[in-house]
Structures are given as structure tokens and as C-alpha cells.
Short mmCIF file of C-alpha atoms and ligand atoms in Angstrom, two decimals:
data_model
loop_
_atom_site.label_atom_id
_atom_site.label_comp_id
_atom_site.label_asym_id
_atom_site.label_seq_id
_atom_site.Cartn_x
_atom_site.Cartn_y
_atom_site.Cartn_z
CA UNK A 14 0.00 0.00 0.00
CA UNK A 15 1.66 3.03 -1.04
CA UNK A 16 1.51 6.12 1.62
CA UNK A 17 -1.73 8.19 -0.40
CA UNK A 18 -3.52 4.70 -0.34
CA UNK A 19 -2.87 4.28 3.37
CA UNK A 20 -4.12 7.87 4.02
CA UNK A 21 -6.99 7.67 2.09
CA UNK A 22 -7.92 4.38 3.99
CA UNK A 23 -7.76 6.30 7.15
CA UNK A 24 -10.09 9.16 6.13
CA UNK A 25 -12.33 6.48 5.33
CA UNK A 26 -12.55 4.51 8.46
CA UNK A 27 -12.55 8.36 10.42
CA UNK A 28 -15.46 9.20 8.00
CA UNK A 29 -17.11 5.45 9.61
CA UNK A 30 -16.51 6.37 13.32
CA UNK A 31 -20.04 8.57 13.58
CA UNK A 32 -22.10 5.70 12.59
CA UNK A 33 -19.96 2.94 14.36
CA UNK A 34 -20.94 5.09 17.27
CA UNK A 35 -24.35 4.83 16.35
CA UNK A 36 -24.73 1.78 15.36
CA UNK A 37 -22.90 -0.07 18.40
CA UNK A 38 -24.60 -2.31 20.63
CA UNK A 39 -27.98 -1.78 18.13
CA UNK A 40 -29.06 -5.27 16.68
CA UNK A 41 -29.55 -4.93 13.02
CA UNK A 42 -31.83 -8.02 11.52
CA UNK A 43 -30.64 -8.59 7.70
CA UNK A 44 -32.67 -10.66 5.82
CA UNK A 45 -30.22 -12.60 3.25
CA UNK A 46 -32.95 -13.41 -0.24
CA UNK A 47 -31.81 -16.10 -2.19
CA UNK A 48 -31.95 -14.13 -5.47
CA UNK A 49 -28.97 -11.99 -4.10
CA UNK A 50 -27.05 -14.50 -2.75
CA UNK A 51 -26.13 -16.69 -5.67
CA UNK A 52 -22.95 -14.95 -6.88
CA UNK A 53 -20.23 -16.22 -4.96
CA UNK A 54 -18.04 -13.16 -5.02
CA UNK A 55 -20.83 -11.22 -3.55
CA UNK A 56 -21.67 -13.77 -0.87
CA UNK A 57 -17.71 -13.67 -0.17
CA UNK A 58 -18.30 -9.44 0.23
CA UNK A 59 -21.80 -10.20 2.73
CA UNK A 60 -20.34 -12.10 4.36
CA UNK A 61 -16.96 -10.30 5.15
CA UNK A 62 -19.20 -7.45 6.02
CA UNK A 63 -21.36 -8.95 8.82
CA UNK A 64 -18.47 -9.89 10.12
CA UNK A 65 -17.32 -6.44 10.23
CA UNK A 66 -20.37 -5.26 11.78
CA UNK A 67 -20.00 -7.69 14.38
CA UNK A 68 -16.50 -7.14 15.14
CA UNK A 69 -17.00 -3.05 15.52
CA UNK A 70 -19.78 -3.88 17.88
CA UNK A 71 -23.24 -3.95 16.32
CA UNK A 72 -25.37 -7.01 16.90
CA UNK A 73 -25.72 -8.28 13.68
CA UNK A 74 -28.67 -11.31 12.98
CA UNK A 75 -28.88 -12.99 9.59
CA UNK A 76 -32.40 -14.33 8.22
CA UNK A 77 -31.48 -16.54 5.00
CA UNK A 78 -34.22 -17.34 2.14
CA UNK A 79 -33.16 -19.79 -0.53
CA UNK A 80 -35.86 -19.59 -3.22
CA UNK A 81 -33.25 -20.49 -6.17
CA UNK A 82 -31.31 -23.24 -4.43
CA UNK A 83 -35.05 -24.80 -3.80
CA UNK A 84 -35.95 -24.33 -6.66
CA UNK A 85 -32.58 -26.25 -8.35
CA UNK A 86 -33.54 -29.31 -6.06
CA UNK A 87 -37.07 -29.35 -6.81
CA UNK A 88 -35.95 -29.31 -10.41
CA UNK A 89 -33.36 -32.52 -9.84
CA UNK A 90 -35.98 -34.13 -7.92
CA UNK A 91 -38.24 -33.80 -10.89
CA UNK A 92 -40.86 -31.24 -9.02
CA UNK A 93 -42.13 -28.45 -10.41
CA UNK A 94 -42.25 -24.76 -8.19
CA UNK A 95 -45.54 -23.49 -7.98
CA UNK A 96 -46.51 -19.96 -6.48
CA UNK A 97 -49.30 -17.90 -5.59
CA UNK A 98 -48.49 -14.42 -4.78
CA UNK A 99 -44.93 -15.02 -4.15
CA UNK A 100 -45.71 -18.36 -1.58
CA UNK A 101 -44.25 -21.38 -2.63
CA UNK A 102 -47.08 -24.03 -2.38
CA UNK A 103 -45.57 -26.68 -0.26
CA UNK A 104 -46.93 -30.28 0.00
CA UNK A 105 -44.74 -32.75 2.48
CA UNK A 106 -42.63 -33.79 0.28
CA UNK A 107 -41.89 -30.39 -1.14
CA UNK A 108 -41.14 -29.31 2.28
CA UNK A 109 -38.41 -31.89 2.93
CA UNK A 110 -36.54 -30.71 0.12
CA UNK A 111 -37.15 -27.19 1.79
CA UNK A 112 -35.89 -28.15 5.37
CA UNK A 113 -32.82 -30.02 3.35
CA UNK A 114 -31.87 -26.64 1.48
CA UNK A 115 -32.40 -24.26 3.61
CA UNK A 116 -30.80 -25.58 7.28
CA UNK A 117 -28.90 -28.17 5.67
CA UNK A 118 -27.35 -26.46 2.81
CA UNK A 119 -27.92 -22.67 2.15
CA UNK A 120 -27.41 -22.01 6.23
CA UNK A 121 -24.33 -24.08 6.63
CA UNK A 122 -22.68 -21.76 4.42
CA UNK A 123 -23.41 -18.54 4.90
CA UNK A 124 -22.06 -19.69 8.60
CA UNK A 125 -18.85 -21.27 6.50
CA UNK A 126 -18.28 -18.00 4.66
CA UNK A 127 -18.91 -15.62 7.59
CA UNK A 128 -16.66 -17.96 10.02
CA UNK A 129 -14.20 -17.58 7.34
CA UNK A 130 -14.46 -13.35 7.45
CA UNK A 131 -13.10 -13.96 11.33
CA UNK A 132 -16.68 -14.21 12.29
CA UNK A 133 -18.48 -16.43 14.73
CA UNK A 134 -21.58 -17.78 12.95
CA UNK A 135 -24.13 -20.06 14.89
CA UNK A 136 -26.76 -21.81 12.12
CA UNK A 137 -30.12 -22.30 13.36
CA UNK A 138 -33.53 -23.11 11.93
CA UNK A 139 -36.25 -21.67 13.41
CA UNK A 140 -36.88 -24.40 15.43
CA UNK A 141 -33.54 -24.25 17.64
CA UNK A 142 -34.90 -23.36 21.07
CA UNK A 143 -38.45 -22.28 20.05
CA UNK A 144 -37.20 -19.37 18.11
CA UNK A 145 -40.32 -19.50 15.58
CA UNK A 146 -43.61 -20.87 16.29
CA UNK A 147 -45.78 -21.21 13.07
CA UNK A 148 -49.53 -21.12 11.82
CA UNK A 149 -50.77 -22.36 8.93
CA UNK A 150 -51.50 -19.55 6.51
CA UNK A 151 -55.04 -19.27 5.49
CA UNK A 152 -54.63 -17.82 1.89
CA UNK A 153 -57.35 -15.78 0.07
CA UNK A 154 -57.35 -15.51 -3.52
CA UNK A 155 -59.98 -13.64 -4.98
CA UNK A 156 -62.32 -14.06 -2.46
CA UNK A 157 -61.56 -17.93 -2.25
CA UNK A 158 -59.63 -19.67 0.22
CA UNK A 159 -56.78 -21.73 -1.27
CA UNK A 160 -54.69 -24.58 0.69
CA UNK A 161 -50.94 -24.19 0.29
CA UNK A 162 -50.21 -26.63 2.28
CA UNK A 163 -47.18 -26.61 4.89
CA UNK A 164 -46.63 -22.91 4.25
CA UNK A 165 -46.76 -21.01 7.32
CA UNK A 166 -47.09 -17.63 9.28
CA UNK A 167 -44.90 -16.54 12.06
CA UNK A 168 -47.09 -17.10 15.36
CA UNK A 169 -44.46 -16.44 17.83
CA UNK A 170 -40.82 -15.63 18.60
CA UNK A 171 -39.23 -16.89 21.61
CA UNK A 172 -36.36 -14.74 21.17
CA UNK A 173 -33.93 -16.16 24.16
CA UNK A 174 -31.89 -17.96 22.09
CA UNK A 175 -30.70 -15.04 19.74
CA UNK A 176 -30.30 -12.93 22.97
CA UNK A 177 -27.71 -15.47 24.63
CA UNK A 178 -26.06 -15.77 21.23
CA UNK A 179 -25.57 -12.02 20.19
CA UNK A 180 -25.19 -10.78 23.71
CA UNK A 181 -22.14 -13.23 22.95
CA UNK A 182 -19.37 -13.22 20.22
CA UNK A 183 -21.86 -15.32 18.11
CA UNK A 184 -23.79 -14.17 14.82
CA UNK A 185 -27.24 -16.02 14.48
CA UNK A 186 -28.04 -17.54 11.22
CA UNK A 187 -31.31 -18.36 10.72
CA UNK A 188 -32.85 -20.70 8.35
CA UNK A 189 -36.82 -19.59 8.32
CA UNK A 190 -39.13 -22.38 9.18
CA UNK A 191 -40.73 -23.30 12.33
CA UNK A 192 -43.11 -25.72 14.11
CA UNK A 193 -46.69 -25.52 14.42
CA UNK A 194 -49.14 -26.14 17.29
CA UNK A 195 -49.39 -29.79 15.43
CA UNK A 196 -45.99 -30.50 15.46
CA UNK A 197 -45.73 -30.04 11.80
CA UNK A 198 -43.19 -28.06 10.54
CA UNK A 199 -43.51 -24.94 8.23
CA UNK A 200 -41.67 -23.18 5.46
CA UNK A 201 -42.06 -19.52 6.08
CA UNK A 202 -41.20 -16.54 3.73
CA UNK A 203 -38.06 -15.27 5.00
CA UNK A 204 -39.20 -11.80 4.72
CA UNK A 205 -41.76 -12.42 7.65
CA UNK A 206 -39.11 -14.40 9.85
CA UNK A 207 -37.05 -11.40 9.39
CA UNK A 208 -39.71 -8.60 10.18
CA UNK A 209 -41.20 -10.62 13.11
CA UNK A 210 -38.00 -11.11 14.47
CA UNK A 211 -36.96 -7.65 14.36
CA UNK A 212 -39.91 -6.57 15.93
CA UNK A 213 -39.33 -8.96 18.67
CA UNK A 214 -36.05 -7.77 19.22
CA UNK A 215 -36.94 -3.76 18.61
CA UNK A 216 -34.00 -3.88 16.26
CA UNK A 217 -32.33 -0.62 15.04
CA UNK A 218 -32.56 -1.31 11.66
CA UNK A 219 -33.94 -4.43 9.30
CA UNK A 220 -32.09 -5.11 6.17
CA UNK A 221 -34.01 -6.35 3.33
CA UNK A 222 -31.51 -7.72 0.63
CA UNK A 223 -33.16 -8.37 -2.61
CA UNK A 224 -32.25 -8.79 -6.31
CA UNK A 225 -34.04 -5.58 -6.59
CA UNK A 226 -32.98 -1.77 -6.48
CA UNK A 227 -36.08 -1.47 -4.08
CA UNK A 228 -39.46 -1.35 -4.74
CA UNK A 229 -40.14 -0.03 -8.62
CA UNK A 230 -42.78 2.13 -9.82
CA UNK A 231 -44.31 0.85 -13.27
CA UNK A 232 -41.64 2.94 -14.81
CA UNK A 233 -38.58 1.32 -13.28
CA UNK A 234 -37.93 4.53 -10.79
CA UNK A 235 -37.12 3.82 -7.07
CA UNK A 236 -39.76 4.49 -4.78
CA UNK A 237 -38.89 5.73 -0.83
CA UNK A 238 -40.46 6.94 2.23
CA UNK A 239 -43.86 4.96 1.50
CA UNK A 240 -46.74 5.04 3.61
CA UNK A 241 -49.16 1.82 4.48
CA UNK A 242 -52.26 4.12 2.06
CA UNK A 243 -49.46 4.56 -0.69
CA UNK A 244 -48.49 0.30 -0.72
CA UNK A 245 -51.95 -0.76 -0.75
CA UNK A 246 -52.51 1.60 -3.59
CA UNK A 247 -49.46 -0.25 -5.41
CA UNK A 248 -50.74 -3.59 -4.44
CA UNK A 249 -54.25 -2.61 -5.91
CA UNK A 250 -52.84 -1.61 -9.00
CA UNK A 251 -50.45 -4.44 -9.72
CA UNK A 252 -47.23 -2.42 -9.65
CA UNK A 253 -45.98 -4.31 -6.68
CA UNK A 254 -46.42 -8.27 -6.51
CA UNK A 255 -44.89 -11.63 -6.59
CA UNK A 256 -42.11 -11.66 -3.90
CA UNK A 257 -42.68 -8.51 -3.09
CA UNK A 258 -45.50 -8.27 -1.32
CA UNK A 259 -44.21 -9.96 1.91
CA UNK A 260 -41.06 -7.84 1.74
CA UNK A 261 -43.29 -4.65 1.48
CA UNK A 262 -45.94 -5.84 4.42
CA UNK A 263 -43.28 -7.01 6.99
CA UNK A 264 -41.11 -3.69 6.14
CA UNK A 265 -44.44 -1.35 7.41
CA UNK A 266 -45.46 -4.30 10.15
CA UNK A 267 -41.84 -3.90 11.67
CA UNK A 268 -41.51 -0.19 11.58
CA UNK A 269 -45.54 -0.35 13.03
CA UNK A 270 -44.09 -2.91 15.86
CA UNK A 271 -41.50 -0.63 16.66
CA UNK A 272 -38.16 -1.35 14.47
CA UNK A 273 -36.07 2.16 13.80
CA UNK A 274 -36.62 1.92 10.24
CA UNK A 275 -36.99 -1.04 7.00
CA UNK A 276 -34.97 -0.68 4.16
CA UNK A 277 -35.25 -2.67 1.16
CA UNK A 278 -31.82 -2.67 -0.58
CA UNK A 279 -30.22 -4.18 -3.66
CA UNK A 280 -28.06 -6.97 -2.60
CA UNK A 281 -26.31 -7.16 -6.55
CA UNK A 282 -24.49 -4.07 -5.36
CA UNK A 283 -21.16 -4.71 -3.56
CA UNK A 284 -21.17 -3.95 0.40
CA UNK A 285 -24.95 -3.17 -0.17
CA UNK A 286 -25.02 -3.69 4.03
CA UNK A 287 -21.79 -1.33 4.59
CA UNK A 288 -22.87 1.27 2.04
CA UNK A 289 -26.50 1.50 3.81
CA UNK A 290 -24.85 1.24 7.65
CA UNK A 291 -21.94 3.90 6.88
CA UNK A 292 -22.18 6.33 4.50
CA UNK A 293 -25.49 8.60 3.07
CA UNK A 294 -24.63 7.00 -0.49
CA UNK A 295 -27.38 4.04 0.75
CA UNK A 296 -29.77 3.60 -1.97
CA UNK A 297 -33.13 1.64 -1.59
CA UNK A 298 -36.91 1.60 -0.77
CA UNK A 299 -36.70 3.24 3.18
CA UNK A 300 -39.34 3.29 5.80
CA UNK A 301 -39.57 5.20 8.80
CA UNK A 302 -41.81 4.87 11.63
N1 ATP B 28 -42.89 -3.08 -7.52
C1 ATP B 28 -41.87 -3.96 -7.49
N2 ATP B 28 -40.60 -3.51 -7.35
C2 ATP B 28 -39.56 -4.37 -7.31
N3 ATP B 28 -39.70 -5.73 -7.39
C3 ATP B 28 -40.93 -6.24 -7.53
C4 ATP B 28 -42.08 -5.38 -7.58
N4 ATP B 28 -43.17 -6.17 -7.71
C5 ATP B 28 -42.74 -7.44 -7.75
N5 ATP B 28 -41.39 -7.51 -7.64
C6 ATP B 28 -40.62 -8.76 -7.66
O1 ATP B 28 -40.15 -9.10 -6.37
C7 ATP B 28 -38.92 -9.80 -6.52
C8 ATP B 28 -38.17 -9.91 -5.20
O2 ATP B 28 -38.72 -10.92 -4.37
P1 ATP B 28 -38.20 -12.43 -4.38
O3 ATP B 28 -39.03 -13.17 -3.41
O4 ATP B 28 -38.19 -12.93 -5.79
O5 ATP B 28 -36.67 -12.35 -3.96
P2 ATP B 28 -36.02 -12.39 -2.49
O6 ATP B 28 -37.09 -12.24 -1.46
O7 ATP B 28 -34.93 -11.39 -2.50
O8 ATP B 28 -35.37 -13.83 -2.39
P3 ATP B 28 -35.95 -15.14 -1.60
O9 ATP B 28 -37.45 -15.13 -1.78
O10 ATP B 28 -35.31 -16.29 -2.27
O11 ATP B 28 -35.54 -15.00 -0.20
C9 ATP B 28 -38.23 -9.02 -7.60
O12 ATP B 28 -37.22 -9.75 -8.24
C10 ATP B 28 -39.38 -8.67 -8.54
O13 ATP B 28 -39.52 -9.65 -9.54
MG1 MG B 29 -38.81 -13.63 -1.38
#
């Protein structure tokens, strides 16, 4: 590094130390979608920067989805992916592939890559110590009700585990499912595991990575600062659908529940989480309380 490198590297991290100092101690829920995390050279970069956030004292807590990678094994196993309004309709055997993905596969390495980074990853499902309790969703279609199968709502956190782990060295990794009353297990849409979770914890911030710049007029434009009137107007008129409805309704639901603010970021763009944590240069669909 020559000596006008080095210097510039030091203005940097000076330019970071006002919103280390805000950010410390604040737990931060990122939800990981599977659409952004299938380049490896960006999952190298995530992964490298939770760590970061970790190590300069924020309380970093990773919700993983996995649509793609469920998708590939559905397609090996010869099943096809069907959706209504972004839910994956999930019979039993469909949801074994999903448990097998998700906490076997996708969660194991994010925890790899971000133990790699100097991190100290923990992968759970959301069935580790209670952490998610599930209901089946009752899903309306126009007016109908429509049964898609094991595919679930969040009905509770017990958020004790994540407390002893982040109130530790550890970084929580969380694969979303969870078990139901009837002991059945449930695939739930990451988005809500995420938003329910940071409500539970009153987190500072939740991260919504997506292969998205944000939330898109019909025109392509970002749209920011929405209000729950100006979404349902969106939803009404098509513009937003498909995956992101959930992303949209637990973004307002945590910020209604008490999270500092939802931001729905593009996770394509390199350090999408540092450029939205520690500079103004964050780009996305933001909302406040
Ligand atoms: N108004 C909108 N603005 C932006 N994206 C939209 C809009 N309406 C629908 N979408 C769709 O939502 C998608 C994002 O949700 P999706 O569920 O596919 O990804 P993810 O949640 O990031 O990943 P995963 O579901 O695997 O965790 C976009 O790729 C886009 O196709
Ligand atoms: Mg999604």
C-alpha cells in the first residue's frame, strides 16, 4: 500500500466512526434473499461485512431465504415450483426438500463464509430453542380460500436464544421455518421471519436484501419513504407483486411494531449492508416509523 492509499484508507474509516458510534450495541436483523445471494463473489463481500459489523460492535442477525437453491432441487428431484403471490405451495414432500436446502445447505454456508471473514456464525432453523412458532397460513385468492399446504405464518418468537447468542461473540443464522401447534413443521417466507424477528427484538434497523434496487414504480424509478395508504394503492394496482408483497408488508409491520426503520436494498451491489450502515450514499426503498 503506497503512503496516499494508506491515508486515504484512514479518512475512510474516520469518516465510519459517527455511525460505528451509532450503530454499536444496536441489533440490526438482515434478511439474506436467495436471489442476491447466488454470486459467490458477492456472498464472499456479505459475508466479510457482517463480520465487520459484528466485530465493531453492532449485533448483527442474519435471516437466510433460498428460493433459487429450492428451486434447483425441486428441479433434480423432478418437481415443479408453484406460487401464488410469491408463496411457494408446499406439500410434504416439497417441504423436505425445503428443510434439506435451507438448514442443511444454504445455512451451513453462509455460517462457513462468515466464520471464514473472522466471524463467529451459529446456524439455526427456526426451530432451535423455540425461536419461531408457526400457523398455517389461510390464503385468500380472490375471495376464495386456497390450501398451500405446509406454508406457514410466524405465530411467535421466543427470542432467548438469539439474545444469549448475540449478547455473545456469536452471529445467528437463521434458516426460516418453524413448528406448528401440530408439530408439523412450516416453510415460512423469510421476509416475515425477518420482520417478526426484528420486531421482537426492537432492532435498530432491518435489512431487506433483494435482487431488486427497491421497490419499482411501473416505470422502473425507485420508490422511498412509503406510507401503508401509498403500498396498498401499489398492491391494488399491480405495480408491486410476486415476492414482493411480503417484503413490502413485513417492512411497514416492523416499523408499526416498533423497528427504527426497513430498508429494502439491492443486494447485486457490492457492500450493499456497509454502504446503507456507513455512509449517506445508501440507496433503496426506506421506511420510517
Ligand atoms: N414493484 C416492485 N418492485 C420491485 N420488485 C418487484 C415489484 N413487484 C414485484 N417484484 C418482484 O419481487 C422480486 C423480489 O422478491 P423475491 O421473493 O423474488 O426475492 P427475495 O425475497 O430477495 O429472495 P428469496 O425469496 O429467495 O428470499 C423481484 O425480483 C421482482 O420480480
Ligand atoms: Mg422472497
Amino acid at each position: 500500500m503506497n503512503t496516499t492509499h494508506a491515508i486515504e484508507t484512514a479518512r475512510i474509516l474516520t469518516e465510519a466512526l459517527p455511525y460505528i458510534h451509532r450503530f454499536a450495541g444496536k441489533r440490526i436483523v438482515i434478511k439474506y434473499g436467495g436471489n442476491a445471494m447466488t454470486d459467490p463473489h458477492l456472498q464472499q463481500v456479505f459475508a466479510g461485512d457482517v463480520a465487520l459489523m459484528k466485530a465493531v460492535g453492532m449485533k448483527p442477525v442474519v435471516v437466510h431465504g433460498g428460493g433459487p437453491q429450492i428451486g434447483a432441487l425441486l428441479e433434480k428431484l423432478g418437481k415443479e415450483s408453484k406460487f401464488v403471490d410469491g408463496l411457494r405451495v408446499t406439500d410434504a414432500e416439497t417441504m423436505d426438500a425445503v428443510q434439506m436446502v435451507l438448514a442443511g445447505g444454504v445455512n451451513k454456508q453462509i455460517v462457513d463464509l462468515i466464520n471464514r471473514h473472522g466471524g463467529r456464525a451459529v446456524g439455526l432453523s427456526g426451530k432451535d430453542g423455540g425461536l419461531v412458532r408457526a400457523r398455517k397460513t389461510h390464503h385468500e385468492k380472490d375471495g376464495e380460500a386456497l390450501d398451500l399446504g405446509f406454508v406457514g405464518d410466524v405465530a411467535a418468537i421466543d427470542p432467548k436464544l438469539i439474545e444469549v447468542l448475540d449478547g455473545d461473540d456469536f452471529i445467528p443464522v437463521i434458516a426460516p421455518m418453524g413448528v406448528g401447534t401440530d408439530g408439523a413443521t412450516y416453510n415460512i417466507n423469510a421476509d416475515l421471519v425477518a420482520g417478526a424477528l426484528a420486531a421482537t427484538l426492537k432492532a435498530e434497523k432491518l435489512m431487506l436484501l433483494t435482487n431488486v434496487r427497491g421497490v419499482l414504480d411501473k416505470a422502473g424509478n425507485i420508490l422511498t419513504g412509503l406510507s401503508s395508504a401509498q403500498v396498498d394503492a401499489l398492491i391494488a394496482d399491480g405495480t408491486i407483486s410476486g415476492g414482493m408483497l411480503p417484503k413490502i408488508h413485513c417492512a411497514l409491520q416492523a416499523v408499526r411494531d416498533g423497528v427504527g426503520s426497513s430498508i429494502i436494498i439491492d443486494g447485486r451491489v457490492e457492500h450493499a449492508v456497509l454502504l446503507e450502515l456507513f455512509t449517506d450514499a445508501g440507496v433503496g426503498t426506506l421506511i420510517r416509523r
